[in-house]
Amino acid sequence: MAHEKYNELLQALHECMAACNHCYDACLQEEDMQMMANCIRLDRECADICGYLEQAIARNSAFVGQLAKVCAEICEACGQECQKHTHEHCQRCAQACLNCSEACKRVA
Amino acid sequence: MAHEKYNELLQALHECMAACNHCYDACLQEEDMQMMANCIRLDRECADICGYLEQAIARNSAFVGQLAKVCAEICEACGQECQKHTHEHCQRCAQACLNCSEACKRVA
Amino acid sequence: MAHEKYNELLQALHECMAACNHCYDACLQEEDMQMMANCIRLDRECADICGYLEQAIARNSAFVGQLAKVCAEICEACGQECQKHTHEHCQRCAQACLNCSEACKRVA
Amino acid sequence: MAHEKYNELLQALHECMAACNHCYDACLQEEDMQMMANCIRLDRECADICGYLEQAIARNSAFVGQLAKVCAEICEACGQECQKHTHEHCQRCAQACLNCSEACKRVA
């Protein structure tokens, strides 16, 4: 398939999308939800762009490089926000985001 | 994670999304492209709804059942169209679609 | 264009998508954010499906009826949640959601 | 609303999304469909990113500028491809794409 050279990135995007959506769902159940507003917001931004880039790679888009550049930036912002919070879902999400950001940069 | 009970469906959705996008890309390079118009169309429909449902499951949506019902129908339509064509990408896609349709029905 | 018969629905979907995203953004800035968790969640669900259905109509999808049925249900759930809250953005969003739900039902 | 300053861009994105989806649908019904392969492909790319950016603006995303930059590039590529074809849907789409590309550049 056309997207075989992107296998590592596809894996990272998929894990990041899942982790961000899980973190979003979990943040909306936290007692200190007020403190999680930016995390909720960035989780959605990041899940959306990762899902978008997955689809773009899979359809052999001519714009993978440019989209990966934006995705790297959004993943990094989300990872940095998540790192600030001690909830396990945030820490896991931070790791998935920063890993995905690096994978995006290698392609961008 | 909240979506653990959907692991089988998530796997089927992901494979179906990838197969549909690959089939779409390959159909647009076929010599008999005219014959593939419905296939191209349904590949996009199916890739889009599978990607959508993946995101919905991952964010613990309250509407997974209803979305899975629509997804099952779209996957089935795409699978039936792809089955008509002998291209390897169509045959593979048909299998992924029909498999995903069954997985959706078990959840719907 | 193929989607001309859907003009009323397209308008309702677009307003609903905008109102839900605005309500989502505003809820994440409220002091009583904890109380808005379901509203935030449903705003995202509703904005996503409305945007999805807009695209489906625009590409002359064969599945508009089935998607409109799900969309009607999600819009209704979001409208009912928003109605509970006195914030102006919630009240406006409720109206857009219930209006869109009715428009979806006429097509479903 | 937070997105009021983007009114011109939102209008351009919406028209471009609709025109690209219509052109995609119409290209798949043309007799010279083989010649339209790139147009079909770019119509989908462009409709998807325009819809995505609309949602991002509506939710007050922090990444509107970066996304607008990518969107400008995709709109331009789609507009240039559509310009090559004499079908009315292609010519209309070209205009919507190039207009949207300019609106994106003013924000990026």
CSV table of C-alpha atoms in Angstrom, one decimal:
chain,number,residue,atom,x,y,z
A,1,MET,CA,0.0,0.0,0.0
A,2,ALA,CA,1.0,3.6,-0.6
A,3,HIS,CA,1.1,4.4,3.1
A,4,GLU,CA,3.5,1.7,4.1
A,5,LYS,CA,6.4,4.1,4.5
A,6,TYR,CA,4.3,5.9,7.1
A,7,ASN,CA,3.7,2.8,9.3
A,8,GLU,CA,5.5,4.3,12.3
A,9,LEU,CA,3.7,7.6,12.0
A,10,LEU,CA,0.3,5.8,11.6
A,11,GLN,CA,0.9,3.8,14.8
A,12,ALA,CA,1.9,7.0,16.7
A,13,LEU,CA,-1.1,8.9,15.4
A,14,HIS,CA,-3.5,6.2,16.3
A,15,GLU,CA,-2.2,5.8,19.8
A,16,CYS,CA,-2.2,9.6,20.3
A,17,MET,CA,-5.8,9.9,19.0
A,18,ALA,CA,-6.9,7.2,21.4
A,19,ALA,CA,-5.0,8.6,24.4
A,20,CYS,CA,-6.3,12.2,23.7
A,21,ASN,CA,-9.9,11.0,23.5
A,22,HIS,CA,-9.5,8.9,26.6
A,23,CYS,CA,-7.9,11.9,28.5
A,24,TYR,CA,-10.7,14.2,27.3
A,25,ASP,CA,-13.4,11.7,28.6
A,26,ALA,CA,-11.6,11.3,31.9
A,27,CYS,CA,-10.9,15.0,32.4
A,28,LEU,CA,-14.7,15.6,32.1
A,29,GLN,CA,-15.2,13.3,35.1
A,30,GLU,CA,-12.5,14.8,37.3
A,31,GLU,CA,-13.3,16.7,40.5
A,32,ASP,CA,-10.9,19.4,39.6
A,33,MET,CA,-12.4,19.8,36.2
A,34,GLN,CA,-12.0,23.6,36.2
A,35,MET,CA,-8.2,23.1,36.2
A,36,MET,CA,-8.5,20.7,33.2
A,37,ALA,CA,-10.2,23.2,30.8
A,38,ASN,CA,-7.1,23.6,28.6
A,39,CYS,CA,-6.4,19.9,28.7
A,40,ILE,CA,-9.9,19.1,27.5
A,41,ARG,CA,-9.6,21.7,24.7
A,42,LEU,CA,-6.2,20.5,23.6
A,43,ASP,CA,-7.2,16.8,23.8
A,44,ARG,CA,-10.0,17.5,21.3
A,45,GLU,CA,-7.7,19.6,19.0
A,46,CYS,CA,-5.1,16.8,19.1
A,47,ALA,CA,-7.5,13.9,18.6
A,48,ASP,CA,-9.1,15.6,15.6
A,49,ILE,CA,-5.9,16.5,13.8
A,50,CYS,CA,-4.4,13.0,14.4
A,51,GLY,CA,-7.5,11.3,13.0
A,52,TYR,CA,-7.4,13.7,10.1
A,53,LEU,CA,-3.8,13.0,9.3
A,54,GLU,CA,-4.4,9.2,9.5
A,55,GLN,CA,-7.1,9.5,6.9
A,56,ALA,CA,-4.9,11.8,4.7
A,57,ILE,CA,-2.0,9.3,4.8
A,58,ALA,CA,-4.4,6.4,4.1
A,59,ARG,CA,-5.8,8.1,1.0
A,60,ASN,CA,-2.3,8.9,-0.3
A,61,SER,CA,-2.8,12.6,0.0
A,62,ALA,CA,-0.3,15.0,-1.6
A,63,PHE,CA,-0.3,17.1,1.5
A,64,VAL,CA,0.9,14.7,4.2
A,65,GLY,CA,4.1,16.8,4.9
A,66,GLN,CA,2.3,20.0,5.5
A,67,LEU,CA,-0.4,18.4,7.6
A,68,ALA,CA,2.3,16.6,9.6
A,69,LYS,CA,3.9,19.9,10.4
A,70,VAL,CA,0.7,21.3,11.9
A,71,CYS,CA,0.0,18.0,13.6
A,72,ALA,CA,3.5,18.1,15.3
A,73,GLU,CA,2.8,21.5,16.7
A,74,ILE,CA,-0.7,20.6,18.1
A,75,CYS,CA,0.6,17.3,19.5
A,76,GLU,CA,3.4,19.2,21.2
A,77,ALA,CA,1.1,21.8,22.7
A,78,CYS,CA,-1.2,19.0,24.0
A,79,GLY,CA,1.7,17.0,25.4
A,80,GLN,CA,3.0,20.0,27.3
A,81,GLU,CA,-0.3,20.8,28.8
A,82,CYS,CA,-1.0,17.2,29.8
A,83,GLN,CA,2.5,16.9,31.4
A,84,LYS,CA,1.4,19.6,34.0
A,85,HIS,CA,-1.2,17.3,35.5
A,86,THR,CA,-0.6,14.2,37.7
A,87,HIS,CA,-3.6,12.2,36.6
A,88,GLU,CA,-2.5,9.0,35.0
A,89,HIS,CA,-4.6,9.7,31.9
A,90,CYS,CA,-2.8,13.0,31.5
A,91,GLN,CA,0.6,11.5,31.9
A,92,ARG,CA,-0.1,8.7,29.5
A,93,CYS,CA,-1.5,11.2,27.0
A,94,ALA,CA,1.5,13.5,27.3
A,95,GLN,CA,3.7,10.6,26.4
A,96,ALA,CA,1.6,9.6,23.4
A,97,CYS,CA,1.4,13.3,22.2
A,98,LEU,CA,5.2,13.9,22.5
A,99,ASN,CA,5.9,10.6,20.8
A,100,CYS,CA,3.5,11.5,18.0
A,101,SER,CA,4.9,15.0,17.7
A,102,GLU,CA,8.4,13.5,17.0
A,103,ALA,CA,7.0,11.0,14.5
A,104,CYS,CA,5.3,13.9,12.7
A,105,LYS,CA,8.5,16.0,12.6
A,106,ARG,CA,10.3,13.1,10.9
A,107,VAL,CA,7.8,13.2,8.1
A,108,ALA,CA,7.1,17.0,7.9
B,1,MET,CA,-10.1,2.7,29.1
B,2,ALA,CA,-13.8,3.2,28.5
B,3,HIS,CA,-13.5,1.8,25.0
B,4,GLU,CA,-11.9,-1.6,25.9
B,5,LYS,CA,-15.1,-3.5,25.3
B,6,TYR,CA,-15.0,-2.2,21.7
B,7,ASN,CA,-11.6,-3.6,20.9
B,8,GLU,CA,-12.8,-5.9,18.2
B,9,LEU,CA,-14.9,-3.2,16.6
B,10,LEU,CA,-12.1,-0.7,16.8
B,11,GLN,CA,-9.7,-3.1,15.0
B,12,ALA,CA,-12.3,-3.8,12.3
B,13,LEU,CA,-13.1,-0.1,11.8
B,14,HIS,CA,-9.4,0.7,11.5
B,15,GLU,CA,-8.7,-2.0,9.0
B,16,CYS,CA,-11.8,-1.0,7.0
B,17,MET,CA,-10.9,2.7,7.0
B,18,ALA,CA,-7.4,1.8,5.7
B,19,ALA,CA,-8.7,-0.6,3.1
B,20,CYS,CA,-11.3,1.8,1.8
B,21,ASN,CA,-8.8,4.7,1.5
B,22,HIS,CA,-6.3,2.4,-0.3
B,23,CYS,CA,-9.0,1.1,-2.7
B,24,TYR,CA,-10.1,4.7,-3.3
B,25,ASP,CA,-6.5,5.7,-4.2
B,26,ALA,CA,-6.0,2.6,-6.3
B,27,CYS,CA,-9.3,3.0,-8.2
B,28,LEU,CA,-8.3,6.6,-9.2
B,29,GLN,CA,-5.3,5.0,-10.9
B,30,GLU,CA,-7.1,2.2,-12.7
B,31,GLU,CA,-7.5,2.2,-16.5
B,32,ASP,CA,-11.2,1.3,-16.3
B,33,MET,CA,-11.8,4.1,-13.8
B,34,GLN,CA,-15.2,4.9,-15.4
B,35,MET,CA,-16.4,1.5,-14.0
B,36,MET,CA,-15.1,2.3,-10.6
B,37,ALA,CA,-17.1,5.5,-10.0
B,38,ASN,CA,-19.4,3.9,-7.4
B,39,CYS,CA,-16.5,2.1,-5.8
B,40,ILE,CA,-14.7,5.4,-5.4
B,41,ARG,CA,-17.8,7.1,-4.0
B,42,LEU,CA,-18.5,4.3,-1.5
B,43,ASP,CA,-14.9,4.0,-0.5
B,44,ARG,CA,-15.0,7.6,0.7
B,45,GLU,CA,-18.4,7.2,2.4
B,46,CYS,CA,-17.1,4.1,4.2
B,47,ALA,CA,-13.7,5.5,5.2
B,48,ASP,CA,-15.3,8.6,6.6
B,49,ILE,CA,-17.9,6.9,8.7
B,50,CYS,CA,-15.4,4.3,10.0
B,51,GLY,CA,-13.0,7.1,11.0
B,52,TYR,CA,-15.9,9.0,12.6
B,53,LEU,CA,-17.0,6.0,14.6
B,54,GLU,CA,-13.5,5.2,15.8
B,55,GLN,CA,-13.3,8.8,17.3
B,56,ALA,CA,-16.8,8.5,18.8
B,57,ILE,CA,-15.9,5.2,20.6
B,58,ALA,CA,-12.6,6.6,21.8
B,59,ARG,CA,-14.3,9.6,23.4
B,60,ASN,CA,-16.8,7.4,25.1
B,61,SER,CA,-19.7,8.8,23.1
B,62,ALA,CA,-23.3,8.1,24.2
B,63,PHE,CA,-24.3,7.4,20.6
B,64,VAL,CA,-22.0,4.5,19.6
B,65,GLY,CA,-24.9,2.1,19.1
B,66,GLN,CA,-26.8,4.4,16.7
B,67,LEU,CA,-23.6,5.3,14.8
B,68,ALA,CA,-22.7,1.7,14.5
B,69,LYS,CA,-26.0,0.9,12.9
B,70,VAL,CA,-25.4,3.5,10.2
B,71,CYS,CA,-21.8,2.4,9.8
B,72,ALA,CA,-22.9,-1.3,9.4
B,73,GLU,CA,-25.2,-0.2,6.5
B,74,ILE,CA,-22.5,1.9,4.7
B,75,CYS,CA,-19.9,-0.8,5.2
B,76,GLU,CA,-22.2,-3.4,3.7
B,77,ALA,CA,-23.0,-1.2,0.7
B,78,CYS,CA,-19.3,-0.6,0.1
B,79,GLY,CA,-18.5,-4.3,0.5
B,80,GLN,CA,-21.1,-5.3,-2.0
B,81,GLU,CA,-19.9,-2.8,-4.6
B,82,CYS,CA,-16.2,-3.8,-4.1
B,83,GLN,CA,-17.1,-7.5,-4.4
B,84,LYS,CA,-18.1,-6.9,-8.0
B,85,HIS,CA,-14.6,-5.9,-9.1
B,86,THR,CA,-11.7,-8.3,-9.6
B,87,HIS,CA,-8.9,-5.8,-8.6
B,88,GLU,CA,-7.1,-7.1,-5.6
B,89,HIS,CA,-7.6,-3.8,-3.8
B,90,CYS,CA,-11.4,-4.2,-4.3
B,91,GLN,CA,-11.5,-7.8,-3.1
B,92,ARG,CA,-9.4,-6.9,0.0
B,93,CYS,CA,-11.6,-3.9,0.6
B,94,ALA,CA,-14.8,-6.0,0.3
B,95,GLN,CA,-13.5,-8.4,2.9
B,96,ALA,CA,-12.6,-5.6,5.3
B,97,CYS,CA,-16.0,-3.9,4.8
B,98,LEU,CA,-18.1,-7.0,5.3
B,99,ASN,CA,-16.1,-7.9,8.4
B,100,CYS,CA,-16.5,-4.4,9.8
B,101,SER,CA,-20.2,-4.5,9.0
B,102,GLU,CA,-20.6,-7.6,11.1
B,103,ALA,CA,-18.6,-6.1,13.9
B,104,CYS,CA,-20.8,-3.0,13.8
B,105,LYS,CA,-24.0,-5.1,13.9
B,106,ARG,CA,-22.8,-6.8,17.1
B,107,VAL,CA,-22.6,-3.4,18.8
B,108,ALA,CA,-25.6,-1.6,17.2
C,1,MET,CA,-26.7,21.4,-7.4
C,2,ALA,CA,-27.7,18.0,-6.1
C,3,HIS,CA,-28.1,19.3,-2.6
C,4,GLU,CA,-30.5,22.1,-3.4
C,5,LYS,CA,-33.5,20.2,-1.9
C,6,TYR,CA,-31.6,20.2,1.4
C,7,ASN,CA,-31.2,23.9,1.6
C,8,GLU,CA,-33.3,24.3,4.8
C,9,LEU,CA,-31.4,21.4,6.5
C,10,LEU,CA,-28.0,22.7,5.4
C,11,GLN,CA,-28.8,26.0,7.0
C,12,ALA,CA,-30.0,24.4,10.2
C,13,LEU,CA,-27.0,22.1,10.4
C,14,HIS,CA,-24.6,25.0,9.9
C,15,GLU,CA,-26.2,27.2,12.5
C,16,CYS,CA,-26.3,24.2,14.9
C,17,MET,CA,-22.6,23.4,14.3
C,18,ALA,CA,-21.6,27.0,15.0
C,19,ALA,CA,-23.8,27.3,18.1
C,20,CYS,CA,-22.5,24.0,19.6
C,21,ASN,CA,-18.9,25.0,19.0
C,22,HIS,CA,-19.5,28.4,20.5
C,23,CYS,CA,-21.3,26.9,23.5
C,24,TYR,CA,-18.5,24.4,24.0
C,25,ASP,CA,-15.9,27.2,23.9
C,26,ALA,CA,-18.0,29.3,26.3
C,27,CYS,CA,-18.7,26.4,28.7
C,28,LEU,CA,-15.0,25.8,29.1
C,29,GLN,CA,-14.7,29.4,30.4
C,30,GLU,CA,-17.6,29.3,32.9
C,31,GLU,CA,-17.0,29.4,36.6
C,32,ASP,CA,-19.4,26.6,37.1
C,33,MET,CA,-17.6,24.5,34.6
C,34,GLN,CA,-18.2,21.3,36.6
C,35,MET,CA,-21.9,21.6,36.0
C,36,MET,CA,-21.3,22.0,32.3
C,37,ALA,CA,-19.5,18.7,31.7
C,38,ASN,CA,-22.4,17.0,29.9
C,39,CYS,CA,-23.0,20.2,27.9
C,40,ILE,CA,-19.4,20.3,26.8
C,41,ARG,CA,-19.6,16.6,25.8
C,42,LEU,CA,-22.8,16.9,23.9
C,43,ASP,CA,-21.8,20.2,22.2
C,44,ARG,CA,-18.8,18.3,20.7
C,45,GLU,CA,-21.0,15.3,19.7
C,46,CYS,CA,-23.5,17.6,18.0
C,47,ALA,CA,-21.0,19.9,16.3
C,48,ASP,CA,-19.2,16.8,14.9
C,49,ILE,CA,-22.3,15.1,13.5
C,50,CYS,CA,-23.7,18.3,12.0
C,51,GLY,CA,-20.5,19.0,10.2
C,52,TYR,CA,-20.4,15.4,9.0
C,53,LEU,CA,-23.9,15.5,7.7
C,54,GLU,CA,-23.2,18.8,5.9
C,55,GLN,CA,-20.3,17.2,4.1
C,56,ALA,CA,-22.4,14.1,3.3
C,57,ILE,CA,-25.2,16.2,1.8
C,58,ALA,CA,-22.8,18.3,-0.2
C,59,ARG,CA,-21.2,15.2,-1.8
C,60,ASN,CA,-24.6,13.8,-2.7
C,61,SER,CA,-24.2,10.8,-0.3
C,62,ALA,CA,-26.6,7.9,-0.7
C,63,PHE,CA,-26.9,7.8,3.1
C,64,VAL,CA,-28.3,11.2,4.0
C,65,GLY,CA,-31.5,9.8,5.4
C,66,GLN,CA,-29.8,7.4,7.8
C,67,LEU,CA,-27.3,10.0,8.9
C,68,ALA,CA,-30.1,12.6,9.4
C,69,LYS,CA,-31.9,10.1,11.7
C,70,VAL,CA,-28.8,9.8,14.0
C,71,CYS,CA,-28.2,13.5,13.8
C,72,ALA,CA,-31.8,14.3,14.8
C,73,GLU,CA,-31.2,12.2,17.9
C,74,ILE,CA,-27.9,13.8,18.9
C,75,CYS,CA,-29.3,17.3,18.3
C,76,GLU,CA,-32.2,16.5,20.5
C,77,ALA,CA,-30.1,15.2,23.3
C,78,CYS,CA,-27.8,18.3,23.1
C,79,GLY,CA,-30.8,20.7,22.9
C,80,GLN,CA,-32.3,19.1,26.0
C,81,GLU,CA,-29.1,19.4,28.0
C,82,CYS,CA,-28.5,23.0,26.9
C,83,GLN,CA,-32.0,23.9,27.9
C,84,LYS,CA,-31.2,23.2,31.5
C,85,HIS,CA,-28.6,25.9,31.8
C,86,THR,CA,-29.4,29.7,31.9
C,87,HIS,CA,-26.2,30.8,30.2
C,88,GLU,CA,-27.1,32.7,27.0
C,89,HIS,CA,-24.9,30.5,24.9
C,90,CYS,CA,-26.7,27.4,26.2
C,91,GLN,CA,-30.1,28.8,25.5
C,92,ARG,CA,-29.1,29.9,22.0
C,93,CYS,CA,-27.5,26.5,21.4
C,94,ALA,CA,-30.6,24.7,22.7
C,95,GLN,CA,-32.7,26.6,20.1
C,96,ALA,CA,-30.3,25.8,17.3
C,97,CYS,CA,-30.2,22.1,18.3
C,98,LEU,CA,-33.9,21.7,18.5
C,99,ASN,CA,-34.5,23.5,15.3
C,100,CYS,CA,-31.9,21.3,13.6
C,101,SER,CA,-33.3,18.1,15.1
C,102,GLU,CA,-36.7,19.0,13.5
C,103,ALA,CA,-35.1,19.7,10.1
C,104,CYS,CA,-33.2,16.4,10.3
C,105,LYS,CA,-36.5,14.5,11.1
C,106,ARG,CA,-38.1,15.9,8.0
C,107,VAL,CA,-35.4,14.4,5.9
C,108,ALA,CA,-34.8,11.2,7.8
D,1,MET,CA,-19.0,35.0,19.3
D,2,ALA,CA,-15.3,34.3,19.3
D,3,HIS,CA,-15.2,33.6,15.6
D,4,GLU,CA,-16.8,36.9,14.4
D,5,LYS,CA,-13.5,38.3,13.2
D,6,TYR,CA,-13.4,35.3,10.8
D,7,ASN,CA,-16.7,35.9,9.2
D,8,GLU,CA,-15.3,36.5,5.7
D,9,LEU,CA,-13.1,33.4,6.0
D,10,LEU,CA,-16.0,31.2,7.3
D,11,GLN,CA,-18.1,32.3,4.3
D,12,ALA,CA,-15.3,31.5,1.9
D,13,LEU,CA,-14.6,28.1,3.5
D,14,HIS,CA,-18.2,27.2,3.4
D,15,GLU,CA,-18.6,28.0,-0.3
D,16,CYS,CA,-15.4,26.3,-1.1
D,17,MET,CA,-16.4,23.1,0.7
D,18,ALA,CA,-19.8,23.0,-1.0
D,19,ALA,CA,-18.3,23.7,-4.5
D,20,CYS,CA,-15.6,21.0,-4.0
D,21,ASN,CA,-18.1,18.4,-2.9
D,22,HIS,CA,-20.4,19.3,-5.8
D,23,CYS,CA,-17.5,19.2,-8.3
D,24,TYR,CA,-16.4,15.8,-6.8
D,25,ASP,CA,-20.0,14.4,-7.3
D,26,ALA,CA,-20.2,15.8,-10.8
D,27,CYS,CA,-16.8,14.6,-11.9
D,28,LEU,CA,-17.8,11.1,-10.9
D,29,GLN,CA,-20.6,11.3,-13.4
D,30,GLU,CA,-18.6,12.8,-16.3
D,31,GLU,CA,-17.9,10.8,-19.5
D,32,ASP,CA,-14.3,11.8,-19.5
D,33,MET,CA,-13.9,10.7,-15.8
D,34,GLN,CA,-10.4,9.3,-16.5
D,35,MET,CA,-9.2,12.9,-17.1
D,36,MET,CA,-10.9,14.0,-13.9
D,37,ALA,CA,-8.9,11.8,-11.5
D,38,ASN,CA,-6.8,14.5,-10.0
D,39,CYS,CA,-9.8,16.8,-9.8
D,40,ILE,CA,-11.8,14.2,-7.8
D,41,ARG,CA,-8.8,13.7,-5.5
D,42,LEU,CA,-8.2,17.4,-4.9
D,43,ASP,CA,-11.9,18.1,-4.5
D,44,ARG,CA,-12.0,15.7,-1.6
D,45,GLU,CA,-8.7,17.0,0.0
D,46,CYS,CA,-10.1,20.5,-0.3
D,47,ALA,CA,-13.6,19.8,1.0
D,48,ASP,CA,-12.2,18.0,4.0
D,49,ILE,CA,-9.7,20.7,5.0
D,50,CYS,CA,-12.2,23.5,4.5
D,51,GLY,CA,-14.8,21.6,6.7
D,52,TYR,CA,-12.0,21.0,9.3
D,53,LEU,CA,-11.0,24.6,9.4
D,54,GLU,CA,-14.6,25.8,9.8
D,55,GLN,CA,-15.0,23.6,12.8
D,56,ALA,CA,-11.6,24.8,14.3
D,57,ILE,CA,-12.6,28.4,13.9
D,58,ALA,CA,-16.0,27.8,15.4
D,59,ARG,CA,-14.5,26.1,18.5
D,60,ASN,CA,-12.0,29.0,19.0
D,61,SER,CA,-9.0,26.8,18.3
D,62,ALA,CA,-5.6,28.1,19.1
D,63,PHE,CA,-4.3,26.8,15.8
D,64,VAL,CA,-6.4,28.6,13.2
D,65,GLY,CA,-3.4,30.4,11.7
D,66,GLN,CA,-1.4,27.2,11.1
D,67,LEU,CA,-4.4,25.4,9.7
D,68,ALA,CA,-5.3,28.3,7.5
D,69,LYS,CA,-1.8,28.1,6.0
D,70,VAL,CA,-2.2,24.5,5.0
D,71,CYS,CA,-5.7,25.2,3.8
D,72,ALA,CA,-4.6,28.0,1.6
D,73,GLU,CA,-2.1,25.6,-0.1
D,74,ILE,CA,-4.7,22.9,-0.6
D,75,CYS,CA,-7.3,25.3,-2.0
D,76,GLU,CA,-4.7,26.7,-4.4
D,77,ALA,CA,-3.8,23.3,-5.7
D,78,CYS,CA,-7.4,22.3,-6.1
D,79,GLY,CA,-8.2,25.7,-7.8
D,80,GLN,CA,-5.3,25.3,-10.3
D,81,GLU,CA,-6.4,21.7,-11.2
D,82,CYS,CA,-10.1,22.7,-11.6
D,83,GLN,CA,-9.1,25.7,-13.8
D,84,LYS,CA,-7.8,23.2,-16.4
D,85,HIS,CA,-11.2,21.7,-17.1
D,86,THR,CA,-14.0,23.4,-18.9
D,87,HIS,CA,-16.9,21.8,-17.1
D,88,GLU,CA,-19.0,24.5,-15.4
D,89,HIS,CA,-18.7,22.7,-12.0
D,90,CYS,CA,-14.9,22.8,-12.4
D,91,GLN,CA,-14.8,26.5,-13.3
D,92,ARG,CA,-17.1,27.4,-10.4
D,93,CYS,CA,-15.0,25.3,-8.0
D,94,ALA,CA,-11.8,26.9,-9.2
D,95,GLN,CA,-13.2,30.3,-8.4
D,96,ALA,CA,-14.4,29.2,-4.9
D,97,CYS,CA,-11.0,27.6,-4.2
D,98,LEU,CA,-8.9,30.5,-5.3
D,99,ASN,CA,-11.1,32.9,-3.4
D,100,CYS,CA,-10.9,30.7,-0.3
D,101,SER,CA,-7.1,30.4,-0.7
D,102,GLU,CA,-6.8,34.2,-0.6
D,103,ALA,CA,-9.1,34.4,2.5
D,104,CYS,CA,-6.9,31.8,4.2
D,105,LYS,CA,-3.7,33.7,3.4
D,106,ARG,CA,-5.1,36.8,5.1
D,107,VAL,CA,-5.5,34.9,8.3
D,108,ALA,CA,-2.5,32.6,8.2
